[in-house]
Every structure is written in structure tokens, then in C-alpha cells.
Amino acid sequence: MGEQAEEREPEKLTKHICVGLLAHVDAGKTTLAESILYLTGGIRRLGRVDHGDAFLDTYEMERARGITIFSKQAEVALGDKAVTLLDTPGHVDFSAEMERTLQVLDYAVLVISGSDGIQGHVETLWRLLGRYRIPVFLFVNKMDRDGTDRQQVMEELKKRLSAGCVDFGPESREREAFEEELAVCDDRLLERYLEGEPVNEEDIRRLIGERRVFPCFFGSALKLTGVEEFLEGLSRYMAPPQYPQEFAARVYKISRDRQGTRLTHMKIIGGSLRVKSLLANRRRDWDSGKEVREEKADQLRIYSGAGYRMVDQVTAGQVCAVTGLSHTYCGQGLGMEPEAGLPLLEPVLTYRLELPEGADVHGMFCRLRELEEEEPQLHIVWNEALGEIHVQVMGDIQTEVLKSLINERFHMAVEFGTGSIVYKETIGAAVEGIGHFEPLRHYAEVHLLMEPGEPGSGMQFESACSEDRLDRNWQRLVLTHLKERRHPGVLTGAPVTDMKITLVAGRSHPKHTEGGDFRQATYRAVRQGLKKARSILLEPVYTFCLRVPSDTLGRAMTDIQRMGGSFEAPVTEGQESILAGSVPAASLGDYGRQVAVYTKGRGQLSCSLKGYEPCHNAQEVIEASGYDSESDTANPTGSVFCAHGAGYVVPWNQVDEYAHVESGLRPDQTETAKDRGTDEGGSETGPQTVPAYPAPVKASSGLTLQETEELERIFERTYGPVRRYGAWDQRRREEQGTERRQEPGGDVPRSGNRQEKEARPREDYLLVDGYNIIFSWPELKELATASLDAARGRLMDILSNYQGYHGMTLILVFDAYRVEGGVGEIFSYHNIYVVYTKEAETADQYIEKTVHAIGHKHRVTVATSDAMEQVIILGQGANRMAAREFLEEVRLTEEEMRQEYTGREKGGKNLLIDHASDDMAKLLTQVRLGKRTFQERESDE
């Protein structure tokens, strides 16, 4: 079970602090951890890395290679503080293992080799510590070696890391300049110091916690020199964090023990956790786009080296491993803790995994996902086109470790092919991406504002869409789909990065939209935006520090320039010259070996990942990749629209014209291919062959008069004049000056008699969406609040009068799709047909079905204000009439009917008025003159 501390049980202490050990490889970090454990009573015997018996090197590979590969945990006691010590890998190939540990650290100890000074990876670690805002103690190791100079190292630390680096050795603290050196790091403290007030320990703790001061200690971990003073400094100047009472935890690692049990390593940062407690993957009031999963914490293990002890409860500040959780992942927040940000370090090399002959490729791919789960920056990719497994890693040594792990866990000997560079893509200017997905019975549209981000910022997602335009749940779903995958670029298919994507508009359908529709629309919006944008190919770049004999400096400078790199002015130190700069990872290759050859072993090259920058030979890489974004069927660039009851694909460069939603973005907020004077598609050139499609129709709820007229003009340009009842009849009557409708073939009566039907080859149909009209007309809407039956009856009476005057076949459709067990009903009401749909059938569906059946045989008009329904109707060859337009039409018809029933004689007299009572004659006169309606009269009564 591992060795225990003899002096004190750490779990009984209330002040818990988590401290991480970080270093460049071979700086002596694991040796320092051994010394700390030995001096605090954690182990009884000092182990050594070169002897293969270090307490925290628990894996055979680590002992064989003499390097730390996996982060380890140990428990020590410093005074009244219980300290969890986390030893992290120092080799650059395992930087991802180190970076995820930073998420749970309260303090960090950065170990630097006094003989080698600040190497390239140390500066990367320093940037990471700054990003995570972790207070840092520095221990300069190997000071027992010849040629080490304490003062020279301090000057280098101040110059290359921070001016806040202060020597905290016993001799330095006795100097008068020590307090002054601390005071100049903080303006408030400096004022007090100048007034004669000394710097106290509480001030020092505050400065360290705020990352204004970085205490530096010197010694030799192997010989235990300076380690006790270092521990005394840690105990004195570390301040335990204050934690909330409510439960919160951060998952930083997933592993498996020797029996294959899945372990979730986490730090409790609020409240406490007991055995058998239920843990949810998120708070219930957060992102409702995710399914809530609750699992029990079966065991709580406190590890120390390879051994562990089980406890019933862990409190805030402690680090533990939990069994029984199957859906956790690195960076996950539990309880009140939010998700962690994206890691800074990412793999830059990709290798093809070569399996033994006859091996199950798909089965191995699924098993390798276990390793990917344990190592987040190990990306296992399935290449569908080649049927191969590709592995993205940080470096060559990681591939050797992976081979051993796969052989040990899955009993299969694998090899890795030749490595290649992991490229990425970004955009050069803001652009709007539109995705539309509308096969029959599906609907979703998404508008995204895609903007270039700062280098190294990764992908950022947010929503600026009003909930009036798109419901909050749909917005969350869009953001979930944006985050759930790596979106491929359009130049080489490489993942996109350094981009901010904002949801600015969208639309769903109340009946036809499903969750998967927004996934398709979101993916297509990203792809369409990338096709419109000026895409930029990015490549990984290393910063390097090259030490060579001065007589080989010219060769070194020539090599760096040939590789497309850049460097600062060289610095000469004695007979050596130092060259620092940056160089593309693709060009660097095995240059370290070449340095050793041409310097006869006296040269030294150290590198660290700088980040991604524009590719120095982009066109060459793009051509070599052979990627065609239009042939990538798994990532389509176009959108799917619907017409005549079937979906059809619209190419990416026509989607803007077909979109149903206006995003509201100003033209100056985005850049198009036309604006920048280049071919559409950025770097992709050449003519675009695009099939012809029906002209797009824009739809929106509550269309304005201008939008309605524009919609008609667009449709008429494509399909000919839009013919409708009412206004069409009125205009024709006004032009002809007659009360009889003129049709091809002669002058026929209005009443819809047999002579008219025989003269007219196509019948007229009017389909009315009942409930849509009721809740669109103010009079009926008010009546429906009191009695929906009364509103239905009133509408049927109005439409009976309307049909009797115009003579078309009128079908009134009411929604009954929520009536349980409903079989539907069709009956005649006076001279119209009334339809109640069956269970699970909406009025929209019934109308669409009817229009599809008779729309090409007869003249069909549909009265509705459902914008989506209007678009479908026009696409199927019918006419549409908005609810307010239909209301005006009904009122005009009623006015004409009143004028006919109160018709005038030639002498200007009215027989009805002349023979009515005085009160009735007065009312009829007002009605005839249009000053009052019968409804107003009824309301008066």
C-alpha cells in the first residue's frame, strides 16, 4: 500500500495545499522530490533516478529511461500544513501531462539546473504558469557542480523570467537590501517602507500570491544541500487558499490501475466529497443542451507514489482518485466548478499507426480511445479515405512510450510510420457563415459571425442572438455543436483555430425542427463561412537556443535561414556563440543531430513550442495535400433547402441568396471574396460550376408590406404572375367597370354556377388555416379568449358569406393533432367544407398535402400567416395570402355585399331605406356610406 509518513497523518491537518514540481528535463526535479519526501518523513530511504529506485518513478518505462512520463502524487507535512506534491514530466514530449496538472495547483516549484541555466522549455513553463496565475517558488539545483555562479544565475533569472525573482537564501535575507528589493515590487509596500515600516511575513505572502515576487533558493537535491532551507521557506510563505462551503471539484487526469479500474483524479476545491456520493456531469441549471449523468463515487483513494489509502471523505484542498465514474474527462468541472479552458500546448506531429497483419483495425481504434481519454493531447484520428489510424503526438519519444503502452495493455506490437506536421487553418478577416438544413419535415437555419482571434487564442464561441429570434435552448444547442468537434478547414482539411465564432441569428420551426437539424445547419454554416473567407494555413513554430563554437556560427546562421527561420543578433560568450530565434517545425527535423555532427559534439540545441504562425510555404503544402473541400462529402459546404416537397442542395456561394433569415450584420462587419478582390474561396481558385436552381424565397414572420411585395416580385420573375382571389378580382372589376368577372372564354356570372364551371377549365380553391386566422384577426382573437367554439363558429359564418359571394371551393382546416385518438373529420357547413385533422397531423401538413395533390390541376390559394408554410406553398405552385391581407379582402367583400343589398335606384333613392323606420333608416344610411359597420352597431347594443 506504499509507505506512510511517520510524524503526522496529512489527512488530519486542516490546511491543505497542492504544490507542483516543474522543470526542464534533467534539471533534477524527481531527485528534489525524493529529498523532500525523505526530509519530511515520507520515505525512509533516498532513491535515485539513475539507480531506477526513485519513489515517484512507478512505471518500468520511467525507471528504464530515467525520465518522468506520468504525473505522480505524494503526501507530505510541512509544519501545520498538509501538502500534496505533484511531480510532473519535464520532457517536452509529455508537456500535455504537465499542463493539465497546472489546473489544480495552488503553488508551483520551478526547478532550474544551475549548470545549464534557463533552457528553452523553462520559458514555456514560465508562460504557462503565468497563464494559469500560479505563484512560483524557484529552486536552482546542481549548484555543487563546477562553474556554477549564484550571482550570474540570479541575473539571468531577473532578465529572462521576471525582475520579481528575489534570492531568499539565509544569507540574502540578512542583507539590508533584501527588504528594499521586496518593497520595490509593490507601490503600497514601497510607501510604507520609505516611511520606516519594515516588510513583514504577511506582506511577503501577499506579494508571492499575487505573483509580484518569486522566491529563489539554491542548493543540490542529490546531496540534500539547501533543501531544508527551501522547505522552511515553503512552510513559512505559502498561504492556504480559502475554499467555499458548496461542493466543487476539478478533474485533471484519467488513468487506470494495474487491474484496469478507471480512476478519475480530481482536486476538491469546495465543500467535501464522501464515499457513495452522487456526482453529476454538470449543474442542472447550466447548459441544458447536455444530458445530466449522475454516478456514484465508489472509492476515494489518496495516492502516494504507487501506493494508496482509502478514505471515507476528502475535504477542500485535497487531491484524490475516485473509482466508479465512467463519463468524466480531463478539465471537467464538477459541482460549482466551471469547465477548464483549452490547453496551450498541442501536438505538432502526426504518424500513421502500422498494425500487425490481420489485426482488427476498427477494434484497435476503439481501444486506443482509452489512451486518448487518459492523454487529452494524444489525438487518435480515423482516416476514412485511407482506412488508417493516425496518431497526433508531441514528439518522437512519445511514440516510443505509446508503443510500450499499447503492447502492455492491448498485447499488440505496433509501429509508427514516418511523421508529418500537424497544420492548422484560420481566417484573415471577419465573415458571415450561413447554414440551412431543410429536407422535408426538417428545418433549421444558423447564421455565424466568424472573426479571426489572437494567435494562440484557440476557438472561442458565444451567442449574440436575441431569444425573440431563436429560443435559448436552440442557441445552447448550436454552441454545443460548435464545441463538440474540430472543424476542418477548406485548404488542406486541417482543423481551424484562433477564431471567434458568434451566433448572430437563426430560425427553427415549431413543428418540424429536431436537434439533429441544428447540428447539420451549424456545421454547414462554419464550412460556408470558411469558403467565403480568406483562409490562412498555419504551421507549428519552435523557439530555439543554439550554442555552437564561434567558428561554426556562420554554418548555423545559414542553416536557420535555409529552414525559413529567423534569429536575433548572436551573442558571444568566450569561445561560444549563442543564436536564439524561431524556426518552422517542418524544417527543423533532426537538426539537433546535425548540430552534434558539425560541432563535433560541442554544440547544443534546445527548442520549445512557440505556437502556430502563417506557413512559410503554404502553396506547396496545399498542393501536396491534394485536399478538395467540395469532394469532402463528410463536411459539405452547401446547404439543403426544400421545394415541391423535396430537399435540394444549394452551393455555398448561393446560400446567402436563399437564406430565410436576415442576420442584421452591417456590410462593414464582414469581408467577402469580392470585397478583397480575390477569387471566392480564399486560396482556392478556378471557375465554379454551379447548377441552376429555383430562385430563393425569403420568409420571415410578420412580413411587412415591402417584404410581401418583394416576395411576390421574386416569385413572379421565376414562375410567372401570382394570381389570387379578392384583390385580383377587385382590380379586374375596377379595370372593366363591371360586377361580372372576366375569364378567358367570355363574360360569366360571379355566382359560380354551372355555366361558369364549364367555361373555366381550372377550378378555384381557397384553403384557410383556421386557428392561424383566428389568432391573427383581432376580433376573432378577442372572442377566442372567451370561447374558442364561438370564434370557430364566427369564422365559419364569415367564410360562408365570402364563399357565397366569390364562388370558389373553400376548405377551412382546424388543427386537431393533439386530440388523443382523433381520427379526423370532414363535413359541410352551409357552402364550405370544414376539416378537423386527425391525431398527430397538423393543419400545415394537411394543407401541404392538399396543395401538393391539386396545386398543379387547379388554382389554389392558401390563407395563412405561417411564414414557413408560405414558402412551401409558393414552392408547390399555389398562391398565398397573409392573414391581414385576407382580413382586408373579407372586409372589402362585406362592403361590396352591403352596397349590393342596399343598392340605389336611378333617381338616387334607396327602396330599403325609404321603407324602414327612422332609426333603422339612419343606421342603414351610415352603413351604406361606410361610416359604421354592423359589428359596431352590435357592440353599441
Tab-separated table of C-alpha atoms in Angstrom, residues 10 27 141 152 161 224 296 328 336 401 453 463 472 522 527 561 576 611 635 688 781-783 789 812 830 853 919:
chain	number	residue	atom	x	y	z
A	10	PRO	CA	-1.702	14.522	6.478
A	27	ALA	CA	17.146	19.530	-14.116
A	141	ASN	CA	19.573	22.800	-8.473
A	152	GLN	CA	25.186	35.062	-12.579
A	161	LEU	CA	11.944	35.388	-16.352
A	224	LEU	CA	20.436	17.462	0.283
A	296	LYS	CA	-21.595	7.232	-7.512
A	328	THR	CA	-15.611	12.117	-16.587
A	336	MET	CA	-19.942	24.600	-8.796
A	401	VAL	CA	6.215	5.273	-24.958
A	453	GLY	CA	-8.693	35.692	-32.997
A	463	SER	CA	-24.086	33.920	-28.747
A	472	ARG	CA	-32.416	29.870	-25.736
A	522	THR	CA	-24.208	24.646	-37.681
A	527	ARG	CA	-17.967	25.437	-43.760
A	561	GLN	CA	17.841	30.908	-42.886
A	576	GLU	CA	30.965	30.027	-27.856
A	611	GLY	CA	2.876	28.338	-31.312
A	635	ASN	CA	-18.090	18.064	-44.437
A	688	GLN	CA	-17.055	27.416	-60.159
A	781	LYS	CA	-58.695	36.602	-31.226
A	782	GLU	CA	-60.612	38.568	-28.578
A	783	LEU	CA	-63.620	36.301	-28.986
A	789	ASP	CA	-66.047	27.435	-30.112
A	812	LEU	CA	-61.406	25.545	-43.657
A	830	HIS	CA	-73.573	25.672	-45.442
A	853	ALA	CA	-52.338	16.929	-54.765
A	919	ASP	CA	-83.777	54.643	-36.579
